[in-house]
Structures are given as C-alpha cells and as structure tokens.
XYZ file of C-alpha atoms in Angstrom:
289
model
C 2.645 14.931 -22.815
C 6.406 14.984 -23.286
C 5.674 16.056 -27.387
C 3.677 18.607 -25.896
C 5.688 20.238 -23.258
C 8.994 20.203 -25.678
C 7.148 22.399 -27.399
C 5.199 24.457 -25.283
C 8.607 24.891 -22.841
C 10.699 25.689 -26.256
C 12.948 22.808 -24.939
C 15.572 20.859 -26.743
C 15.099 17.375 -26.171
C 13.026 15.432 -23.647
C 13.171 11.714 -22.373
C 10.651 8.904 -22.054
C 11.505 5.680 -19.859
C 9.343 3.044 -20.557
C 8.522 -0.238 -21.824
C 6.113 0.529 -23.957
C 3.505 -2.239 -24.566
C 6.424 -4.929 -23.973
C 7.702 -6.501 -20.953
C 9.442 -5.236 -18.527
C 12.932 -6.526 -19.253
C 12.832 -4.062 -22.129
C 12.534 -1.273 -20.183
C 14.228 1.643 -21.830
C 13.989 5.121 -23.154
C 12.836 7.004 -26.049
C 14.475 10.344 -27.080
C 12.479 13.180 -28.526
C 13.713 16.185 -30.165
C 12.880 19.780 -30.002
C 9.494 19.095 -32.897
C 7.705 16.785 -30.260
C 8.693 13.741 -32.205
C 11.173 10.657 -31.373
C 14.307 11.238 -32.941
C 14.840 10.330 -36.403
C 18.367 10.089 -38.950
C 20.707 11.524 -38.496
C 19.997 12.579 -34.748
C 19.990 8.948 -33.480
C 23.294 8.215 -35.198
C 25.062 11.452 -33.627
C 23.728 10.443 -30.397
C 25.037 7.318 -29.636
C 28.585 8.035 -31.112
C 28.629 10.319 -28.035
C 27.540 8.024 -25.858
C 30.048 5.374 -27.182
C 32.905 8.210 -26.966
C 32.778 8.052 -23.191
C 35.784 5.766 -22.382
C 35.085 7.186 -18.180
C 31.976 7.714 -16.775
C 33.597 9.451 -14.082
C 34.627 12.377 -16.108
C 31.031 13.294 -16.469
C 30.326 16.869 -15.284
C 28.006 16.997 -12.152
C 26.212 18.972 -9.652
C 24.022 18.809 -7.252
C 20.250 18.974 -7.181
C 20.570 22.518 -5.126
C 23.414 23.871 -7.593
C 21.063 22.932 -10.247
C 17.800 24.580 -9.175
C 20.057 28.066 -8.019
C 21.552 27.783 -11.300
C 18.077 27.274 -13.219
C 19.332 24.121 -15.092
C 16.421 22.105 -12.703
C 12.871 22.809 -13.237
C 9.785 20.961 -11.909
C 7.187 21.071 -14.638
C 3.351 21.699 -12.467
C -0.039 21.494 -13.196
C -0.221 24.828 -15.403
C 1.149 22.229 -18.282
C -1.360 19.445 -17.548
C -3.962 22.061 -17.909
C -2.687 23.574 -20.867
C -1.922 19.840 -22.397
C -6.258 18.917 -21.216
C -6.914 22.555 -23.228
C -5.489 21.486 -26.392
C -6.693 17.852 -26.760
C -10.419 19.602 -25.604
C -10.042 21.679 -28.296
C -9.329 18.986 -31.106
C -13.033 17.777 -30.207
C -15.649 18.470 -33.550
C -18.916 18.049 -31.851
C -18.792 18.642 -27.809
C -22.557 18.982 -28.085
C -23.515 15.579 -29.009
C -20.777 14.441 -26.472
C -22.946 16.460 -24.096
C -26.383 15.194 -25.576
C -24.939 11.729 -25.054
C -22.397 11.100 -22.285
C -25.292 9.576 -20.159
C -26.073 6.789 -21.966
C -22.748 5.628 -22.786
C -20.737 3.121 -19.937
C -16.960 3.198 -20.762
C -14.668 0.472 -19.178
C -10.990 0.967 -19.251
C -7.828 -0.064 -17.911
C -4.597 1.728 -18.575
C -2.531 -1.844 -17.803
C -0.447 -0.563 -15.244
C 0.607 2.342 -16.820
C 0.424 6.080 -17.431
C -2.537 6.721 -18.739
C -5.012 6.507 -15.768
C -5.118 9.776 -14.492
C -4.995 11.830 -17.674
C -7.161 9.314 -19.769
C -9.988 9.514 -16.950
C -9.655 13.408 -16.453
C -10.030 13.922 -20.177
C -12.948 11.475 -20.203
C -14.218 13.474 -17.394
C -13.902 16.832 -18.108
C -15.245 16.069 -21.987
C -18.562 14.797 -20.077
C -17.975 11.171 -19.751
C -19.215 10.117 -16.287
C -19.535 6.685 -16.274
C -16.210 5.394 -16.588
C -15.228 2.173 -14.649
C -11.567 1.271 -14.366
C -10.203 -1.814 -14.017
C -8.711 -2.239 -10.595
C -6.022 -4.911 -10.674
C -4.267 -2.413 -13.577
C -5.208 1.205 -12.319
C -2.260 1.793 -10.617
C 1.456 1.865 -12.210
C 3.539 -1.018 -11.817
C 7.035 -1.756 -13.842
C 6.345 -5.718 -13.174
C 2.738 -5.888 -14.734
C 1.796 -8.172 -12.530
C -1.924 -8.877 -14.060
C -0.588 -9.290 -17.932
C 2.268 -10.907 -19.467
C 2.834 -8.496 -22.908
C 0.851 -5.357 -22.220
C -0.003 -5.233 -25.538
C -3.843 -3.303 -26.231
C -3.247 -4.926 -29.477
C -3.233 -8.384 -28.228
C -7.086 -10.050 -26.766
C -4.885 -11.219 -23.381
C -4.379 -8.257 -22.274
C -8.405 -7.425 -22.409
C -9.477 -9.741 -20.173
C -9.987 -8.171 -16.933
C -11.555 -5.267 -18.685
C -13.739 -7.262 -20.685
C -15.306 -9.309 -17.153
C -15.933 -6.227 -15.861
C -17.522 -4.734 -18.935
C -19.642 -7.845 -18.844
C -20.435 -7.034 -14.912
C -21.116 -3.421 -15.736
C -22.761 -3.680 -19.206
C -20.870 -1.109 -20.750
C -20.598 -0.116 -24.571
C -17.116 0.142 -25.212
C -14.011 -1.368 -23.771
C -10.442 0.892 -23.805
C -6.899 -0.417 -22.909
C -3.675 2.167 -23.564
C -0.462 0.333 -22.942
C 1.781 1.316 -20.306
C 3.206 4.396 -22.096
C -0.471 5.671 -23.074
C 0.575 5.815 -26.978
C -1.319 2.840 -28.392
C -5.111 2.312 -28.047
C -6.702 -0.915 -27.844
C -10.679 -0.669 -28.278
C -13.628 -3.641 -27.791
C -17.037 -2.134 -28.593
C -20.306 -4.341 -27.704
C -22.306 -5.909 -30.735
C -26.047 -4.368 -29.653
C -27.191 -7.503 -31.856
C -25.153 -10.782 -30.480
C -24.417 -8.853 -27.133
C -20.652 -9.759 -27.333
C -17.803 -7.775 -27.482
C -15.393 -7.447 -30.751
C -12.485 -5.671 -31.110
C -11.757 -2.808 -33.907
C -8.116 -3.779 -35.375
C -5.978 -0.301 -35.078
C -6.595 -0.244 -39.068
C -10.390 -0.247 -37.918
C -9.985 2.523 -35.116
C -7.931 4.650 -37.515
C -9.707 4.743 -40.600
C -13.095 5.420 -38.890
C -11.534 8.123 -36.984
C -9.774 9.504 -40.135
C -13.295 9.470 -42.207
C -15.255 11.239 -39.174
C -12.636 14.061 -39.173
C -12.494 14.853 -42.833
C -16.800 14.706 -43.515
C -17.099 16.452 -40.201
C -14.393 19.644 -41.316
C -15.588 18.832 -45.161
C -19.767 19.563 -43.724
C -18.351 22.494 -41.173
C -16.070 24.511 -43.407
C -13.446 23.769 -40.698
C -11.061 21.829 -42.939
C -7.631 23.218 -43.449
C -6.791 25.077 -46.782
C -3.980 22.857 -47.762
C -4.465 19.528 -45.702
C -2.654 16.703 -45.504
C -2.726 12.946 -44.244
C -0.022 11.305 -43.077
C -0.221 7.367 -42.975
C 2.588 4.626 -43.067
C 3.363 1.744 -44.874
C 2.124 -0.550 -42.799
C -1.581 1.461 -42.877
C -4.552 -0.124 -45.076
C -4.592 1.345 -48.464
C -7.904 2.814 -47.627
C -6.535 6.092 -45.912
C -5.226 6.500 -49.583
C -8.451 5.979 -51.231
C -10.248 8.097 -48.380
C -7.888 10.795 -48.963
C -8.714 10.877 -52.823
C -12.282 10.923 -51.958
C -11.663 14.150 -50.050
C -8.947 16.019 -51.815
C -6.397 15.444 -49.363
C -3.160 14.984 -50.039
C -1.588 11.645 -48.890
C 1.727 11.352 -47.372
C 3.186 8.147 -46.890
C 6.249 7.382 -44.003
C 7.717 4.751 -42.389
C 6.425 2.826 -39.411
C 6.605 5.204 -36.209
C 4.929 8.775 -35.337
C 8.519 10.006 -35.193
C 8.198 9.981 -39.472
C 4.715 10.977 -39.038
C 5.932 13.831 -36.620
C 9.094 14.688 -38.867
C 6.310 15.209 -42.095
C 4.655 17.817 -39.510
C 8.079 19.412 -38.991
C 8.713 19.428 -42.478
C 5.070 20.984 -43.266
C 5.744 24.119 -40.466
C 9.362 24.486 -42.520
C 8.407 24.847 -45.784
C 4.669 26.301 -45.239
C 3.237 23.534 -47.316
C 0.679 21.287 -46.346
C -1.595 22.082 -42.863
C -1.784 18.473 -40.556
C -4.717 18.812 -38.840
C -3.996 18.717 -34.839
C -2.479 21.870 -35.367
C -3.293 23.458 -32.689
C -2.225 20.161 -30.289
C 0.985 20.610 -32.088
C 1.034 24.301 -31.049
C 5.071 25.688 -30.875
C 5.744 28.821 -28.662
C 9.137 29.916 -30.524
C 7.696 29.997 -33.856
C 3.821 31.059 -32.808
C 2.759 28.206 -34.760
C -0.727 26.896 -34.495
C-alpha cells in the first residue's frame, strides 16, 4: 500500500513501522523511496549520516498538527487510495471468469497473525468473488504483542496452527497466513487424496505462480514485448530455466524486493525490459503504466 501510494501521490519517501514476521522487540521501520521500493545504496548510507549528525534533538524544527494541515505539509490519505490500490491488484487478475465459475466451491481459511492484512486481504478476496473465507479469530485483529504466536513467521508450521484447526473444523481447501506487515505469504493447501494439509515452500508458491503467468500471457497474446523476470539469489534455479523456456529474460538481484523494485526502476529509466505488474506499479509523474 505504502509502494503504491508513493507513487500514485508523486511523494518522496514514505515510512513503514513494523516488525515484520519477527517479534515484537524488533519493532522498527522500513524506509521507501520515491520508486515504491525500500531504500537501497547509496540512499541508506546518506540517511543515517544525517541522523547520526544530530548532536540535539531539540534543535529539530517543529510545528504543530494545525500549522501543518493550514500549511498543507499534513495530509490524511482516505479511501479514494484504497480503492484505487483494490483497482490495480483487480486488474493484475488473468482469468476473473473461472474465479467467477469457481469461487463457490472453494473454502479459504486465513489468518493475517495479528497484523495488517485482514481488512484488505478479505476485501480483495471478496470483491474478486471469494465468499467463503473464514478468519481465524484469536489473530484477526492487530496486536504489537502477538499474543497467539511466538515468531509470526507464515514461513514457519507454528505459526499455522490455529488456522490449520479451523481449516480442519471448516473443511476448507487452502490455508493463508501473511505476517504482520502483509508482505510474505504462507500457504497450506489440502491433499484431496490423504485429506491432510501440506504446505507449498515460498520456492513452491513462486514458481507455480511465475509458470501460470507466463503460459497464461504466452496462450492470450497478453505478454509484454520485452519482458523480464526478476528473481534473487536465494530463488530455485528453476525461475531461470522457466524463463528460458519462455523467452524471458532473467534478472538476477540480491535478497529483498527493494533490488527487485530498483531492477523495475532501472527498466522505466532506460526503456528496456517491461516487468509485468506494470500497471500495479503505475507512476503519476512519469504516466507510466
């Protein structure tokens, strides 16, 4: 949301505080610059010699939240961003008609651990056609503490178990957990054979994902003219295989979407390679899409 709106606002920089999928003692924030993505070299080095230049915290210039708002310098964001932000994910959807064709028969469980993600994750569920989504109720709402799970990890099985008894008590098909900051999926999908539930590693998750999208643009003439895949070192050697397979070039970064996000930057720069998202990644100064 915060990648979006820097870019749909034309702002500078924007500010995440969160622990992430850790506990709460790390508590922190993230800084993101005017491309959507976390900061990267040299922008993180300039930034905290600043902050260690300040020998007196009272010389910092203030004002107060009135002065601010007369001045313009204080801005609520509303809903017209949420809705623009629901618009663009919507959009990045291949087939809505077998989402409508089968919404029905499909029981989602999911727990957003105490974080962010409950409200947009079930509006976007719900507005895509999803109606049967259960959430689990000891982690709906946000809590700093998280009281029900120790490392709110969606990578880690412990932090599945609530949603996975009520799966079990609901029957449902597939199991979803975003850590507290909604940017890491965790997903548990039921075996129709043994009955149980197994988990798809985020290798798993992204490499099915990254297959559907390239044969479903490939079969619908929808793929990009010059398209690129980003992946990092720490991704399975299949995205590079899968991206031979298709003609795609393959762009490898270091671990974090803030190199992932810089490639995108770079791509919009020098008019080279399309990432497809595009349109998610949309930039009102430039007219980008």
């Amino acid at each position: 949301m915060v990648s979006f709106a820097l870019r749909t606002l034309g702002c500078t920089a924007g500010i995440v505080i969160t622990a992430s999928h850790n506990p709460p003692e790390y508590n922190g924030y993230k800084v993101y610059w005017e491309d959507g993505a976390q900061i990267t070299y040299p922008k993180d080095v300039q930034i905290i010699e600043e902050v260690n230049a300040v020998t007196d915290y009272a010389g910092a210039k203030t004002m107060s939240r009135k002065e601010a708002e007369a001045a313009g310098l204080y801005q609520v964001i509303g809903d017209e961003i949420d809705d623009q932000y629901m618009k663009a994910l919507k959009s990045l959807v291949i087939h809505p008609e077998i989402i409508r064709e089968e919404a029905q028969n499909l029981k989602i469980v999911y727990t957003p651990l105490h974080g962010t993600g409950n409200i947009p994750v079930r509006r976007v569920l719900k507005e895509l056609g999803f109606e049967n989504v259960y959430v689990v109720k000891e982690q709906e709402l946000p809590d700093g503490n998280f009281p029900t799970v120790a490392y709110p990890n969606p990578e880690s099985p412990k932090a599945f178990e609530l949603a996975l008894k009520l799966a079990k008590e609901v029957d449902a098909d597939i199991v979803l957990a975003t850590d507290p900051d909604a940017d890491r999926l965790g997903v548990y999908c039921k075996d129709t054979k043994t009955e149980e539930y197994v988990t798809f590693t985020g290798n798993m998750s992204g490499m099915l994902i990254a297959e559907y999208i390239l044969r479903e643009k490939t079969a619908t003439g929808t793929m990009p003219e010059n398209p690129a895949l980003v992946e990092t070192i720490v991704t399975t050697d299949m995205a590079k295989a899968m991206a031979a397979s298709y003609g795609v070039a393959l762009i490898e970064v270091l671990t974090g979407f803030k190199y992932i996000g810089e490639q995108i930057k770079f791509f919009e720069q020098q008019n080279s390679y399309e990432y497809d998202g595009r349109n998610f990644m949309k930039n009102k100064k430039t007219g980008y899409k």
